[in-house]
Amino acid sequence: MPVITVANPKGGAGKSTATLVLATSLAQQGASVVILDCDPNRAIEGWRGGNSRNPVIVDGGVTESTITAKIDEYRKKFQFVFVDLEGTASRLMSRALARAQLVVIPIQASPTDAELAARAIRLVQEEEQAFEKTIPYRILFTRTSPAIATKLEKHITSQLTASEVPMFRNHLNERSAYKALFYYQLDLDELDPKEVNGLPAARDNAFRLAEELINLVIDVKAAA
Ligand SMILES: Nc1ncnc2c1ncn2[C@@H]1O[C@H](COP(=O)(O)OP(=O)(O)O)[C@@H](O)[C@H]1O
Ligand SMILES: [Mg+2]
């Protein structure tokens, strides 16, 4: 089943957060989901060490030599395989890109992020050439305001649109709930509304984004 690789050479772009939000949201809705945590910070593996009853499986023991075999093994057993990548370009990244049905490239609405996203796209295109296959990708805006699109955000969006760069319609907005996931080591349904602000909106955002992702990977499979 689909392998979703979350990549952007920039650290802090929101990769681990987007991965955990999407994977826990799908798992909470009943899908079988595994995350290969390849971020050297092992933030997601750390999260799994907490008390969450969310059924998502996390494998933090992935190396450059085992990643391809692990992806192939997991994709037979799980409905969704997520790969959360490290910040820098590496052989491991290249292998995870080569196996992806969809590459999610999280960026914040900043000029540096847009530039680094272009680099991430080039890395995907290099793998496409090397393996002579199409690897679909989508930019995901992270940490945007749910209320207003800044001028910069609009500018970056129109530039990406002009260059025909595909983007998720939904963003992963800036929400303290997404930070709280890691802090309390729980999922969005388990967090306590008395401790965490804006939970319903954070859950709704996660649900819509997960829904868009499902439709994308279904489309990708149908087109394959
Ligand atoms: N949607 C969001 N809302 C609030 N904080 C976020 C969001 N996305 C990322 N962050 C915060 O930004 C920082 C970097 O995010 P992270 O997911 O670790 O990035 P990466 O994995 O790309 O290095 C973390 O402190 C995280 O809590
Ligand atoms: Mg990370």
Coordinates of C-alpha atoms and ligand atoms in Angstrom, one line a residue:
M1 CA 0.0 0.0 0.0
P2 CA 1.1 3.6 -0.5
V3 CA 4.5 4.8 0.8
I4 CA 4.4 8.4 1.7
T5 CA 7.8 10.0 2.1
V6 CA 8.0 13.3 3.9
A7 CA 11.0 15.2 2.7
N8 CA 12.6 18.6 2.7
P9 CA 16.3 19.1 3.2
K10 CA 15.5 22.0 5.6
G11 CA 15.3 21.1 9.3
G12 CA 12.4 22.7 11.1
A13 CA 10.1 22.7 8.0
G14 CA 7.5 20.7 9.8
K15 CA 8.3 17.2 8.5
S16 CA 8.1 15.3 11.8
T17 CA 5.0 17.2 12.9
A18 CA 3.1 16.7 9.6
T19 CA 4.1 13.0 9.6
L20 CA 2.8 12.4 13.1
V21 CA -0.4 14.4 12.6
L22 CA -1.3 12.6 9.4
A23 CA -0.2 9.1 10.5
T24 CA -2.0 9.3 13.9
S25 CA -5.1 10.8 12.3
L26 CA -5.3 7.9 9.7
A27 CA -4.6 5.3 12.4
Q28 CA -7.2 6.8 14.7
Q29 CA -9.8 6.4 11.9
G30 CA -9.0 2.7 11.7
A31 CA -6.3 2.4 9.0
S32 CA -3.1 0.3 9.7
V33 CA -0.2 2.8 9.7
V34 CA 3.5 2.5 10.2
I35 CA 6.0 5.3 10.4
L36 CA 9.7 4.8 9.6
D37 CA 11.4 7.4 11.8
C38 CA 14.6 8.3 9.9
D39 CA 15.0 11.7 11.6
P40 CA 18.2 11.6 13.7
N41 CA 16.3 13.4 16.4
R42 CA 13.9 10.4 16.6
A43 CA 11.1 12.8 17.7
I44 CA 8.4 10.3 16.6
E45 CA 10.1 7.3 18.2
G46 CA 10.2 9.4 21.4
W47 CA 6.5 10.2 21.0
R48 CA 5.7 6.4 20.7
G49 CA 7.5 5.9 24.0
G50 CA 4.7 7.8 25.8
N51 CA 1.3 6.6 26.8
S52 CA -0.7 7.1 23.7
R53 CA -3.1 4.3 22.8
N54 CA -3.1 5.4 19.1
P55 CA -2.3 2.2 17.2
V56 CA 0.3 3.7 14.8
I57 CA 3.5 1.6 14.7
V58 CA 6.8 3.4 14.8
D59 CA 10.1 1.9 13.6
G60 CA 13.1 4.0 14.5
G61 CA 15.7 1.4 13.6
V62 CA 16.1 2.2 10.0
T63 CA 19.4 2.6 8.3
E64 CA 20.6 3.4 4.8
S65 CA 21.2 -0.4 4.2
T66 CA 17.8 -1.6 5.6
I67 CA 15.4 1.1 4.4
T68 CA 14.5 -0.4 1.0
A69 CA 13.9 -3.9 2.4
K70 CA 11.9 -2.4 5.3
I71 CA 9.7 -0.3 3.1
D72 CA 9.0 -3.3 0.9
E73 CA 8.1 -5.5 3.9
Y74 CA 5.9 -2.9 5.5
R75 CA 4.0 -2.0 2.4
K76 CA 2.7 -5.5 2.2
K77 CA 1.3 -5.4 5.7
F78 CA 0.2 -1.8 6.2
Q79 CA -2.3 0.4 4.5
F80 CA -0.1 3.5 4.9
V81 CA 3.7 3.6 5.2
F82 CA 5.1 7.0 6.2
V83 CA 8.8 7.8 6.1
D84 CA 9.9 10.8 8.1
L85 CA 13.3 11.9 6.7
E86 CA 16.2 13.7 8.2
G87 CA 17.1 17.3 7.2
T88 CA 19.9 16.7 4.8
A89 CA 20.1 15.0 1.5
S90 CA 21.5 11.5 1.8
R91 CA 21.5 8.1 0.3
L92 CA 18.8 7.1 2.7
M93 CA 16.7 10.0 1.5
S94 CA 17.3 9.0 -2.1
R95 CA 16.1 5.4 -1.4
A96 CA 13.0 6.6 0.4
L97 CA 12.2 8.9 -2.5
A98 CA 12.7 6.1 -5.0
R99 CA 10.1 3.9 -3.2
A100 CA 7.5 6.7 -2.6
Q101 CA 4.0 6.8 -4.2
L102 CA 3.8 10.3 -2.9
V103 CA 6.4 12.7 -1.6
V104 CA 5.1 15.4 0.8
I105 CA 7.3 18.5 0.9
P106 CA 6.4 20.6 3.9
I107 CA 7.4 24.3 3.7
Q108 CA 6.7 27.4 5.7
A109 CA 5.6 30.5 3.9
S110 CA 9.1 32.0 3.8
P111 CA 11.5 32.8 0.8
T112 CA 14.2 30.4 2.2
D113 CA 11.7 27.6 2.5
A114 CA 10.4 28.1 -1.0
E115 CA 14.0 28.0 -2.2
L116 CA 14.7 24.8 -0.3
A117 CA 11.5 23.3 -1.5
A118 CA 12.8 23.8 -5.1
R119 CA 15.9 21.9 -4.0
A120 CA 13.7 19.1 -2.6
I121 CA 11.8 18.9 -5.9
R122 CA 15.1 18.7 -7.8
L123 CA 16.1 15.7 -5.6
V124 CA 12.8 14.0 -6.4
Q125 CA 13.4 14.7 -10.1
E126 CA 16.9 13.2 -9.9
E127 CA 15.4 10.0 -8.5
E128 CA 12.8 10.0 -11.3
Q129 CA 15.6 10.1 -13.8
A130 CA 17.7 7.5 -12.1
F131 CA 14.8 5.1 -11.8
E132 CA 13.0 6.1 -15.0
K133 CA 9.7 6.5 -13.1
T134 CA 7.4 9.2 -12.1
I135 CA 7.4 10.1 -8.4
P136 CA 4.5 12.3 -7.6
Y137 CA 5.1 15.1 -5.0
R138 CA 3.1 17.8 -3.4
I139 CA 4.1 20.9 -1.4
L140 CA 2.4 21.2 2.0
F141 CA 2.3 24.6 3.6
T142 CA 2.9 24.3 7.3
R143 CA 2.5 26.7 10.2
T144 CA 0.3 29.1 8.2
S145 CA -2.4 31.2 9.9
P146 CA -5.8 29.6 9.8
A147 CA -7.3 33.1 9.7
I148 CA -5.4 35.0 7.0
A149 CA -3.0 34.3 4.2
T150 CA 0.0 36.7 4.5
K151 CA 1.1 38.7 1.4
L152 CA 4.2 36.5 1.4
E153 CA 2.2 33.3 1.4
K154 CA 0.1 34.6 -1.4
H155 CA 3.2 35.5 -3.4
I156 CA 4.8 32.1 -2.9
T157 CA 1.6 30.3 -3.8
S158 CA 1.2 32.3 -7.0
Q159 CA 4.9 31.6 -7.9
L160 CA 4.4 27.9 -7.3
T161 CA 1.2 27.9 -9.3
A162 CA 2.9 29.7 -12.2
S163 CA 5.7 27.0 -12.2
E164 CA 3.0 24.3 -12.0
V165 CA 4.3 23.0 -8.7
P166 CA 1.5 20.8 -7.2
M167 CA 0.4 21.9 -3.7
F168 CA -2.0 20.5 -1.1
R169 CA -5.2 22.5 -1.0
N170 CA -5.2 22.1 2.8
H171 CA -2.4 23.5 4.9
L172 CA -1.2 22.3 8.3
N173 CA -1.9 25.5 10.2
E174 CA 0.1 26.8 13.1
R175 CA -1.6 25.2 16.2
S176 CA -0.3 24.7 19.7
A177 CA -2.1 21.3 19.6
Y178 CA 0.4 20.0 17.1
K179 CA 3.3 20.9 19.5
A180 CA 1.3 19.4 22.4
L181 CA 1.2 16.1 20.6
F182 CA 5.0 15.7 21.1
Y183 CA 4.9 17.3 24.5
Y184 CA 2.2 15.1 26.0
Q185 CA 3.0 12.1 23.8
L186 CA -0.7 11.6 22.9
D187 CA -2.8 11.9 19.8
L188 CA -5.2 14.7 18.9
D189 CA -8.2 12.8 20.3
E190 CA -6.4 12.0 23.6
L191 CA -5.2 15.5 24.4
D192 CA -7.1 17.3 27.1
P193 CA -9.1 20.4 25.9
K194 CA -8.5 21.9 29.4
E195 CA -4.7 21.8 28.8
V196 CA -4.6 22.5 25.0
N197 CA -6.2 25.3 23.1
G198 CA -8.0 25.0 19.8
L199 CA -8.2 21.2 19.8
P200 CA -11.4 20.9 17.7
A201 CA -9.9 23.1 14.9
A202 CA -6.6 21.2 15.1
R203 CA -8.5 17.9 14.7
D204 CA -10.6 19.2 11.9
N205 CA -7.5 20.5 10.1
A206 CA -5.8 17.0 10.5
F207 CA -8.9 15.2 9.3
R208 CA -9.3 17.4 6.2
L209 CA -5.6 17.1 5.3
A210 CA -5.6 13.3 5.8
E211 CA -8.7 13.1 3.6
E212 CA -6.9 15.0 0.9
L213 CA -3.9 12.7 1.2
I214 CA -6.1 9.6 0.9
N215 CA -7.7 11.0 -2.3
L216 CA -4.3 11.8 -3.7
V217 CA -2.8 8.4 -3.1
I218 CA -5.9 6.8 -4.5
D219 CA -5.6 8.9 -7.6
V220 CA -1.9 8.1 -7.9
K221 CA -2.7 4.4 -7.7
A222 CA -5.5 4.6 -10.2
A223 CA -3.1 6.4 -12.6
A224 CA -0.3 3.9 -12.1
Ligands
LIG1 N1 1.7 23.1 12.3 C1 2.5 23.4 13.3 N2 1.9 24.1 14.4 C2 2.7 24.5 15.4 N3 4.0 24.2 15.5 C3 4.6 23.5 14.5 C4 3.9 23.1 13.4 N4 4.7 22.4 12.5 C5 5.9 22.4 13.1 N5 5.9 23.1 14.3 C6 7.0 23.3 15.2 O1 8.2 23.7 14.5 C7 9.3 23.0 14.9 C8 9.9 22.2 13.8 O2 9.0 21.2 13.4 P1 9.4 19.7 13.0 O3 8.1 19.0 12.6 O4 10.3 19.1 14.0 O5 10.3 20.0 11.7 P2 11.3 19.0 10.9 O6 10.9 17.6 11.2 O7 11.1 19.4 9.4 O8 12.7 19.4 11.3 C9 8.9 22.2 16.1 O9 9.2 22.9 17.3 C10 7.4 22.0 15.9 O10 6.7 21.9 17.2
MG2 MG 12.1 16.1 11.8

